[in-house]
CSV table of C-alpha atoms in Angstrom, one decimal:
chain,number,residue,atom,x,y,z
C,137,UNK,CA,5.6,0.7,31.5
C,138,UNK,CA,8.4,0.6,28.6
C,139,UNK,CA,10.7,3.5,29.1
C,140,UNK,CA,10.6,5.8,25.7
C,141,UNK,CA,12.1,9.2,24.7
C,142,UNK,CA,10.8,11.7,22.3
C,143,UNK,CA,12.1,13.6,20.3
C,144,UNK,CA,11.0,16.2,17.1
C,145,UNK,CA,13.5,16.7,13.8
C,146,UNK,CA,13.6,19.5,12.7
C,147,UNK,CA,14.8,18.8,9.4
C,148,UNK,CA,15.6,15.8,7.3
C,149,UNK,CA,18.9,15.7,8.7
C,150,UNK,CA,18.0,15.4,12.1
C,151,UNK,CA,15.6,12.8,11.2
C,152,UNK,CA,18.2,10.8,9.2
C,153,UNK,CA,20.8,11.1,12.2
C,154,UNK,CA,18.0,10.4,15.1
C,155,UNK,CA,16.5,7.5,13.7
C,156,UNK,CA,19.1,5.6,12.5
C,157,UNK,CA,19.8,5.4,16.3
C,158,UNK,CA,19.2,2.1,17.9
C,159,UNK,CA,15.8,1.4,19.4
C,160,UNK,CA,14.6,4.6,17.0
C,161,UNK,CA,11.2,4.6,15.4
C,162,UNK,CA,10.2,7.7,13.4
C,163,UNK,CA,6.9,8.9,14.8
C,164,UNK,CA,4.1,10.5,12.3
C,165,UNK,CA,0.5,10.7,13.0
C,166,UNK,CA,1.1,7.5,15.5
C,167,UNK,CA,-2.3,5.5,13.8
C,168,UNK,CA,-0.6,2.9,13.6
C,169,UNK,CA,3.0,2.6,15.5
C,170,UNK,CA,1.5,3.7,19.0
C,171,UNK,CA,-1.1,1.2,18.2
C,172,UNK,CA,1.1,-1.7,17.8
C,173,UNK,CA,3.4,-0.5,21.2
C,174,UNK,CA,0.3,-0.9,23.4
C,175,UNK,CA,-0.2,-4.4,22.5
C,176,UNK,CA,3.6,-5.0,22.7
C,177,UNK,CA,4.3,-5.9,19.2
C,178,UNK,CA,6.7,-2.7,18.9
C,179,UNK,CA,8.7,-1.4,21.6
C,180,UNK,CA,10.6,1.6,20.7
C,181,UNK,CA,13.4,3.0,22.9
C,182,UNK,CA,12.9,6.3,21.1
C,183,UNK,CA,10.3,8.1,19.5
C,184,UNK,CA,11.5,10.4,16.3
C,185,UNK,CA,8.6,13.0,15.6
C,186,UNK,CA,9.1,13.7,11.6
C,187,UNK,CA,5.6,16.3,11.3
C,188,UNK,CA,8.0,19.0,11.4
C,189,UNK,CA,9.3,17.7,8.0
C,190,UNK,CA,7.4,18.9,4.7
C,191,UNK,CA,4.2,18.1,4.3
C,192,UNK,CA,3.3,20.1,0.6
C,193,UNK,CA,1.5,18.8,-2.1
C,194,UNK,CA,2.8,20.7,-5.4
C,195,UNK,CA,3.4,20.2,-9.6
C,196,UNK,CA,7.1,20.2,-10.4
C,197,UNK,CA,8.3,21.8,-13.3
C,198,UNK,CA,8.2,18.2,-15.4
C,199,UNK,CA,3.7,18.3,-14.3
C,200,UNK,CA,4.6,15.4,-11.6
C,201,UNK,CA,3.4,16.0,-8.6
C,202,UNK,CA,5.2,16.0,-5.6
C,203,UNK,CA,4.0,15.1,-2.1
C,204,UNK,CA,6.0,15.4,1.0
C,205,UNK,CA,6.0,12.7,3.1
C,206,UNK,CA,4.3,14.6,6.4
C,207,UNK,CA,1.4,15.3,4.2
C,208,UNK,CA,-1.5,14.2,5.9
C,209,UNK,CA,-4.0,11.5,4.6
C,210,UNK,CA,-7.0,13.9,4.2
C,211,UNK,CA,-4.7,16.8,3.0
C,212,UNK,CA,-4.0,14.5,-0.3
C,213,UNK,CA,-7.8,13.1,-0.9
C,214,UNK,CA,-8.6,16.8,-0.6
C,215,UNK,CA,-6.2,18.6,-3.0
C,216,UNK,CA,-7.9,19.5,-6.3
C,217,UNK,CA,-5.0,18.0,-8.3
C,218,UNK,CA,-5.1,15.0,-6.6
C,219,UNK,CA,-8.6,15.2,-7.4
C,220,UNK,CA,-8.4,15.6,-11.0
C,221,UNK,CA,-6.0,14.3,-12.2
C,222,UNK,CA,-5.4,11.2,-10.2
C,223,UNK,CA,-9.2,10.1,-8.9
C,224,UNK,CA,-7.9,6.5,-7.8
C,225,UNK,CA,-6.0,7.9,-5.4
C,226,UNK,CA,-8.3,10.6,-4.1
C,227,UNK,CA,-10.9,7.2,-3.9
C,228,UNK,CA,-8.5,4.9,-2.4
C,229,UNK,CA,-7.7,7.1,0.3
C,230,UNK,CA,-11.4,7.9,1.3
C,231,UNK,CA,-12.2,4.5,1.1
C,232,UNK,CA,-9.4,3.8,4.1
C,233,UNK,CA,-9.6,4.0,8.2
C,234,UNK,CA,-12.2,7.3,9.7
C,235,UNK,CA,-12.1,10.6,9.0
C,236,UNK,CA,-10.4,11.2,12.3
C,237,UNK,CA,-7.5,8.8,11.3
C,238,UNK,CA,-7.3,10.5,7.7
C,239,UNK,CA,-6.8,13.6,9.6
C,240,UNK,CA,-3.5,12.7,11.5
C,241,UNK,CA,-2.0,9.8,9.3
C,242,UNK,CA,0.6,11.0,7.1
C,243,UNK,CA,1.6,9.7,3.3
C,244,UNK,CA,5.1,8.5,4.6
C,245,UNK,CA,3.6,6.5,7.6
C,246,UNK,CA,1.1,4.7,5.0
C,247,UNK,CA,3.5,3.4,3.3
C,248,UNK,CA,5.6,2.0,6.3
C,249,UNK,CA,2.5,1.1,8.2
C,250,UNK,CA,2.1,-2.7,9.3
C,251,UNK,CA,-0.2,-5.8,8.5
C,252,UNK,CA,-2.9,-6.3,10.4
C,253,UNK,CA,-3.0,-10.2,10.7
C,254,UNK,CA,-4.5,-11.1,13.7
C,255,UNK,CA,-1.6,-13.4,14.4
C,256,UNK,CA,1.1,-10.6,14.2
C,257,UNK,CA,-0.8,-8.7,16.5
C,258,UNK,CA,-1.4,-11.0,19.1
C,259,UNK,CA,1.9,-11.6,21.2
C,260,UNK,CA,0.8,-13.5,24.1
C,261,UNK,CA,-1.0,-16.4,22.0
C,262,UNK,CA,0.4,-16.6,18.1
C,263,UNK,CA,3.3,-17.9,16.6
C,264,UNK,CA,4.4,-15.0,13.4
C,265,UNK,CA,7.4,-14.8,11.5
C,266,UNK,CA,6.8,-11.4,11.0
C,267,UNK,CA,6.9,-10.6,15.0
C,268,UNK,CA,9.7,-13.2,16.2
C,269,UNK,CA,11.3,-14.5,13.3
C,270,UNK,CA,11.8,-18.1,13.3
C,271,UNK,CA,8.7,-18.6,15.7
C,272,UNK,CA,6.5,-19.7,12.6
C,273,UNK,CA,3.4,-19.0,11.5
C,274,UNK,CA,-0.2,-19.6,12.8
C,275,UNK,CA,-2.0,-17.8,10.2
C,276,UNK,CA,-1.3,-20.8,7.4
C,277,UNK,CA,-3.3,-23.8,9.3
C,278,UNK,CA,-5.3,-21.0,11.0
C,279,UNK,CA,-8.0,-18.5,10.1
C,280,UNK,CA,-6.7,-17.2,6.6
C,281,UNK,CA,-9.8,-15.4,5.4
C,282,UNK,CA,-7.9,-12.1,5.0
C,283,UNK,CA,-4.3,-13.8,3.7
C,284,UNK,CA,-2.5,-13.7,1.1
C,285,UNK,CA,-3.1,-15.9,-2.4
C,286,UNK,CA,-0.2,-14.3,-4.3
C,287,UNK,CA,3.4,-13.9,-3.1
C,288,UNK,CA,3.4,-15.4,-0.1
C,289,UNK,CA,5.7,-18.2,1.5
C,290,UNK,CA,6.1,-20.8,3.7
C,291,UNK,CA,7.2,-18.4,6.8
C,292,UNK,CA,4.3,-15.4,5.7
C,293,UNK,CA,0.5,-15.2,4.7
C,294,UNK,CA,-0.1,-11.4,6.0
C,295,UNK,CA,-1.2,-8.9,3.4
C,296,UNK,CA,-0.4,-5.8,3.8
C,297,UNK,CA,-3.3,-3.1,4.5
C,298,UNK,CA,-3.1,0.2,2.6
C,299,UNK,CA,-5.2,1.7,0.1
C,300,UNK,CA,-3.1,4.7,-0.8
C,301,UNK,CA,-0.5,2.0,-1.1
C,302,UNK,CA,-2.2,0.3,-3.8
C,303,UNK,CA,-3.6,3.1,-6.2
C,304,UNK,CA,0.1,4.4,-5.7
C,305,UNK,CA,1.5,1.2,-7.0
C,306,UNK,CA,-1.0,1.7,-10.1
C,307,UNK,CA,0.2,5.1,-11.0
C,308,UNK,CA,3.8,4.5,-11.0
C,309,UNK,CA,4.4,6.3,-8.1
C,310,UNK,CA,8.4,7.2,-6.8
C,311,UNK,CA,9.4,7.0,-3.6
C,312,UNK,CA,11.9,9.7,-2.7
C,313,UNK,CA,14.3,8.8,0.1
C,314,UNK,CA,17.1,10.2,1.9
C,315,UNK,CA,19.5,8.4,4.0
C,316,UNK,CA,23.5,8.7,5.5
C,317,UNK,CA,24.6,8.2,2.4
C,318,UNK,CA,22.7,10.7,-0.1
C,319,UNK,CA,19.3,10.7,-1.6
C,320,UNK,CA,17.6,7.5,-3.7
C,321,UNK,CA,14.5,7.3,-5.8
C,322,UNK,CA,12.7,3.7,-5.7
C,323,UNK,CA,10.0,3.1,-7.9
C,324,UNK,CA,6.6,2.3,-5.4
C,325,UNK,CA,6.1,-1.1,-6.8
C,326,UNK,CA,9.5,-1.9,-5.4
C,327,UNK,CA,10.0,-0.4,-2.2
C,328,UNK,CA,7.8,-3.0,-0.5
C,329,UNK,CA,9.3,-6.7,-0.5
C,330,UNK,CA,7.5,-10.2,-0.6
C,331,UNK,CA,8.0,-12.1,2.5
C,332,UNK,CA,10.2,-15.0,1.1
C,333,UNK,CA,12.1,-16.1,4.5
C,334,UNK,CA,12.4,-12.9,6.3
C,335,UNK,CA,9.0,-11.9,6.3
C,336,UNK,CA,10.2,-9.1,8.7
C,337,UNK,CA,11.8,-7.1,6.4
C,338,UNK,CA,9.3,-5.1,5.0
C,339,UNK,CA,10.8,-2.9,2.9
C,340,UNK,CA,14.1,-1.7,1.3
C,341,UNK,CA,14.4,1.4,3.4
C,342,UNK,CA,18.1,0.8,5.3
C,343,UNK,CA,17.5,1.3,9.2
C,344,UNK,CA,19.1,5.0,9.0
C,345,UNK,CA,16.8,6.2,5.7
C,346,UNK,CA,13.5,7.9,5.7
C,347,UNK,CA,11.4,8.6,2.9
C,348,UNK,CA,11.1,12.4,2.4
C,349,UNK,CA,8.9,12.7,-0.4
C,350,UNK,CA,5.6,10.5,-3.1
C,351,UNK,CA,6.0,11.8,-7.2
C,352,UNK,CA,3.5,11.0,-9.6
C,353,UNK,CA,4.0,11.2,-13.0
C,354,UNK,CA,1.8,12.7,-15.0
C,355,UNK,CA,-0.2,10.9,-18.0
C,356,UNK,CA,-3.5,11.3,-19.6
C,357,UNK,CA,-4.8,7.7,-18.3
C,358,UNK,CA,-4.3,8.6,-14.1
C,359,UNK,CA,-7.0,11.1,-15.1
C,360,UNK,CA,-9.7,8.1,-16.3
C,361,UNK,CA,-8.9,5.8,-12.9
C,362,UNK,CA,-11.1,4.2,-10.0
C,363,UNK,CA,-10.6,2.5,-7.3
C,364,UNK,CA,-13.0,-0.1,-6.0
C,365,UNK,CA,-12.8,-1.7,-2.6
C,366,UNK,CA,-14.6,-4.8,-1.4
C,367,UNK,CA,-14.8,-5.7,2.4
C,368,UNK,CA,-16.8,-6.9,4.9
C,369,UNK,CA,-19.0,-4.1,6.0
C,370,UNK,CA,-19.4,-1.0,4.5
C,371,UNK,CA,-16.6,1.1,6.5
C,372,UNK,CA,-13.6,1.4,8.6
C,373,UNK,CA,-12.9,-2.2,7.6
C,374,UNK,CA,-10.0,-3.5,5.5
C,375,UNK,CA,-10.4,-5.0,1.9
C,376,UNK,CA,-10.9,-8.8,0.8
C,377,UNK,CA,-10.0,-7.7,-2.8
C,378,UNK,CA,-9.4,-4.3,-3.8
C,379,UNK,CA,-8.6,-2.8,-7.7
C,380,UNK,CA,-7.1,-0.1,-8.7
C,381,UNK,CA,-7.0,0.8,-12.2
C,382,UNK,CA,-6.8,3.3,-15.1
C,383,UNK,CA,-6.7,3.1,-18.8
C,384,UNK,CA,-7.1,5.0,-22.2
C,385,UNK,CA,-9.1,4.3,-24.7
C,386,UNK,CA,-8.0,4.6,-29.0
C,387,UNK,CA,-10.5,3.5,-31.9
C,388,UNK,CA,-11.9,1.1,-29.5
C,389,UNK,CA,-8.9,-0.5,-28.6
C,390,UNK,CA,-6.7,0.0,-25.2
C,391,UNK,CA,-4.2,1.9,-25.7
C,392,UNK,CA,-2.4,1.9,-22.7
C,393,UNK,CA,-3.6,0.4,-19.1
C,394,UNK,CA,-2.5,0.5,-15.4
C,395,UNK,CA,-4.0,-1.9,-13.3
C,396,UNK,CA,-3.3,-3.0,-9.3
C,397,UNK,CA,-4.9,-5.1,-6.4
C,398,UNK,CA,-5.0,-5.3,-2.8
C,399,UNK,CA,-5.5,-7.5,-0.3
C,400,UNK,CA,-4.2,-10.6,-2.0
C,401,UNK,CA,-0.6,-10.4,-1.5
C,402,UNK,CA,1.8,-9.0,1.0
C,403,UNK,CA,2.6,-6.1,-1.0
C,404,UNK,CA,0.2,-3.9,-3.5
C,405,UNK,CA,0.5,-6.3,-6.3
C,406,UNK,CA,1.2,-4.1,-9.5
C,407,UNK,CA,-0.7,-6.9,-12.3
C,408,UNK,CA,1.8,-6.5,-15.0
C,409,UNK,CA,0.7,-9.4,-16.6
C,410,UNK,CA,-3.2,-8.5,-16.8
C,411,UNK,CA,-1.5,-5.2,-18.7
C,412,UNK,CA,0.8,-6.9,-20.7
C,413,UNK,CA,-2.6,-8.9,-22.4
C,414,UNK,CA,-5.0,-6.2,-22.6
C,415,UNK,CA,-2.6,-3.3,-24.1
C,416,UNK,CA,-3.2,-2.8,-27.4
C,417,UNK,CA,-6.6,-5.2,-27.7
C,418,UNK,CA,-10.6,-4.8,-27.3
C,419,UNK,CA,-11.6,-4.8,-24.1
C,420,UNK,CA,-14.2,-7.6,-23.3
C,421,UNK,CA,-15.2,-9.9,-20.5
C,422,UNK,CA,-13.0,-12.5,-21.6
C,423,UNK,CA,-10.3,-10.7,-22.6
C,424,UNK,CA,-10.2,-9.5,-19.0
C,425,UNK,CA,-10.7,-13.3,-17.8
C,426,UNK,CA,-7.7,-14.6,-19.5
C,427,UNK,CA,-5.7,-11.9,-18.7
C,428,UNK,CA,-6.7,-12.5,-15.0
C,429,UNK,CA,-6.6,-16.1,-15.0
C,430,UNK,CA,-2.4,-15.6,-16.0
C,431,UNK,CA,-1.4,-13.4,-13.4
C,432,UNK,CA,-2.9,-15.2,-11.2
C,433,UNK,CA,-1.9,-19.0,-12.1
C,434,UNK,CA,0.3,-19.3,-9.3
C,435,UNK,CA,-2.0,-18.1,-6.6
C,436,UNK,CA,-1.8,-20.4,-3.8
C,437,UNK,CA,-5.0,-20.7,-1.9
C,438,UNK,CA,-5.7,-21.6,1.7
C,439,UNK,CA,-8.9,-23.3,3.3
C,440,UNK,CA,-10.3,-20.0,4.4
C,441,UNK,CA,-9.3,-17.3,1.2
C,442,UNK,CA,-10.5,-19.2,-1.9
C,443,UNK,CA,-13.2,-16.7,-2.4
C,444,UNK,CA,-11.0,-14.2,-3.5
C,445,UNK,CA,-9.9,-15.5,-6.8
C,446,UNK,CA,-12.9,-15.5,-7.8
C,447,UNK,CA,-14.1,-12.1,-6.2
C,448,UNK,CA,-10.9,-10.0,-7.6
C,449,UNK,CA,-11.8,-11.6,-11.1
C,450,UNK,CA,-15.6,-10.2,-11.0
C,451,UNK,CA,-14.2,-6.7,-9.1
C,452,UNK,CA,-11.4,-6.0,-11.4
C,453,UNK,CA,-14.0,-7.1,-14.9
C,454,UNK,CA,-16.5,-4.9,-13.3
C,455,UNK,CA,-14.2,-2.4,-12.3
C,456,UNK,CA,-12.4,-2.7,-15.9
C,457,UNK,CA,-15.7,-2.7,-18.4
C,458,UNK,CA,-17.2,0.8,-16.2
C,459,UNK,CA,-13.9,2.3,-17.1
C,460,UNK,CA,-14.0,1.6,-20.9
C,461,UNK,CA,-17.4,2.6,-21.4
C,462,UNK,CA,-16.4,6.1,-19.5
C,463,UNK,CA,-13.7,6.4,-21.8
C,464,UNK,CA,-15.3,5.9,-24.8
């Protein structure tokens, strides 16, 4: 047995001060940290419980929503604004983990939560860059069915796994963060970070910060959004491809779009480029194929994730054209 202590903050500056300790790891519903510290991938000297931090759901006074960070899960899918006025997130978060996990993981922990390549998770056998930097990594000549095709590198393959994650990257979602050294604001699309050659820094949180707080902005296009999810079964199974999206519709043209994927890259991948083409034109099957075919011209496929060029083309058309003609 690893030694650990526990302790709960009370308050965001006990949480700031306590896990910025070394060895600290802030502790919120546990779905996925106490998962990886019985395999021995972490191995915390400290456990910081943050559930005593806020955990509302609430409209500031600019319409934006506000969702603290100890918010559970379920709590979010559940909450009638959520509901109405940003569906791809209510959709994306249903379509994630059991009911049971809903229930206890919280909004912060999503978005720190950990890829699930089988190589990062298995320490006795597997080489990762993730784990033990500078060890390599088995996933590229291995079994890559579940990898990466965009923003990868030579030292990482691993997508990362969330749903919220992705419909949050679609609807310009803020992370709100408080650290040593006052509060930040990072837009979601940036808090995560591509692997390059330090595929074990995940994200631009500093050891000592926490994230406090989700805003969503509020705009007439969240309210016409989906989320579609494609995996291997039917449930409690992580996506191949998965789309976010939202759009508005004027005299038959799109006037304005938001559109993300997951499971292709080691971040939610935020398709400013599919946007960028199909803002302000008639939406069509090949409008959406060329669009597609440029954000994704430098996808680098491996032997066993080819597939899903071709599967997050046909999801996010299909995904795209059931939109439009809702809209209209």
């Amino acid at each position: 047995m690893t030694p650990v202590t526990y302790a709960r903050a009370s308050s965001v500056g006990d949480a700031v001060r306590m896990g910025g300790a070394q060895g600290a790891r802030l502790l919120g519903g546990g779905t996925n940290l106490v998962d990886l510290m019985r395999k021995g991938v972490e191995q915390p000297s400290q456990l910081i419980d943050v559930t005593a931090l806020s955990d509302s759901i609430k409209q500031a006074d600019d319409g934006s929503l506000m969702i603290g960070a100890a918010a559970s899960n379920s709590a979010v899918a559940a909450h009638p604004l959520v509901r109405s006025h940003y569906p791809m997130l209510a959709r994306a978060i249903l379509a994630g983990a059991s009911a049971q996990i809903r229930n206890m993981a919280t909004v912060g922990g999503n978005l720190m939560q950990r890829t699930r390549c089988l190589y990062f998770n298995d320490v006795a056998g597997s080489r990762c860059n993730k784990r033990a930097p500078g060890s390599g990594c088995d996933a590229i000549g291995g079994f890559n069915r579940y990898h990466a095709i965009l923003g990868g590198s030579e030292a990482c393959v691993a997508t990362h796994p969330s749903d919220m994650c992705v419909a949050l990257a679609a609807l310009d979602a803020q992370v709100h963060i408080a650290g040593p050294d006052g509060a930040r604001v990072v837009p979601l699309v940036d808090f995560h970070r591509l692997p390059g050659e330090r595929p074990d820094v995940e994200t631009v949180l500093d050891p000592s910060e926490i994230i406090v707080a989700i805003a969503l902005p509020v705009s007439p296009l969240f309210a016409k959004s989906a989320y579609r999810k494609v995996r291997d079964r039917a449930s409690y199974a992580f996506a191949l491809v998965s789309v976010a999206a939202g759009l508005t519709i004027h005299q038959g043209g799109i006037d304005d779009i938001r559109v993300a994927f997951g499971g292709i890259a080691p971040k939610p991948w935020r398709a400013f480029q599919i946007e960028a083409a199909l803002r302000g034109g008639a939406l069509s099957a090949a409008a959406i194929e060329a669009a597609f075919e440029a954000e994704f011209a430098g996808a680098a496929l491996l032997p066993g994730n080819g597939f899903k060029h071709g599967l997050a083309k046909r999801t996010l058309s299909a995904l795209l054209l059931d939109l439009a003609g809702d809209a209209q």
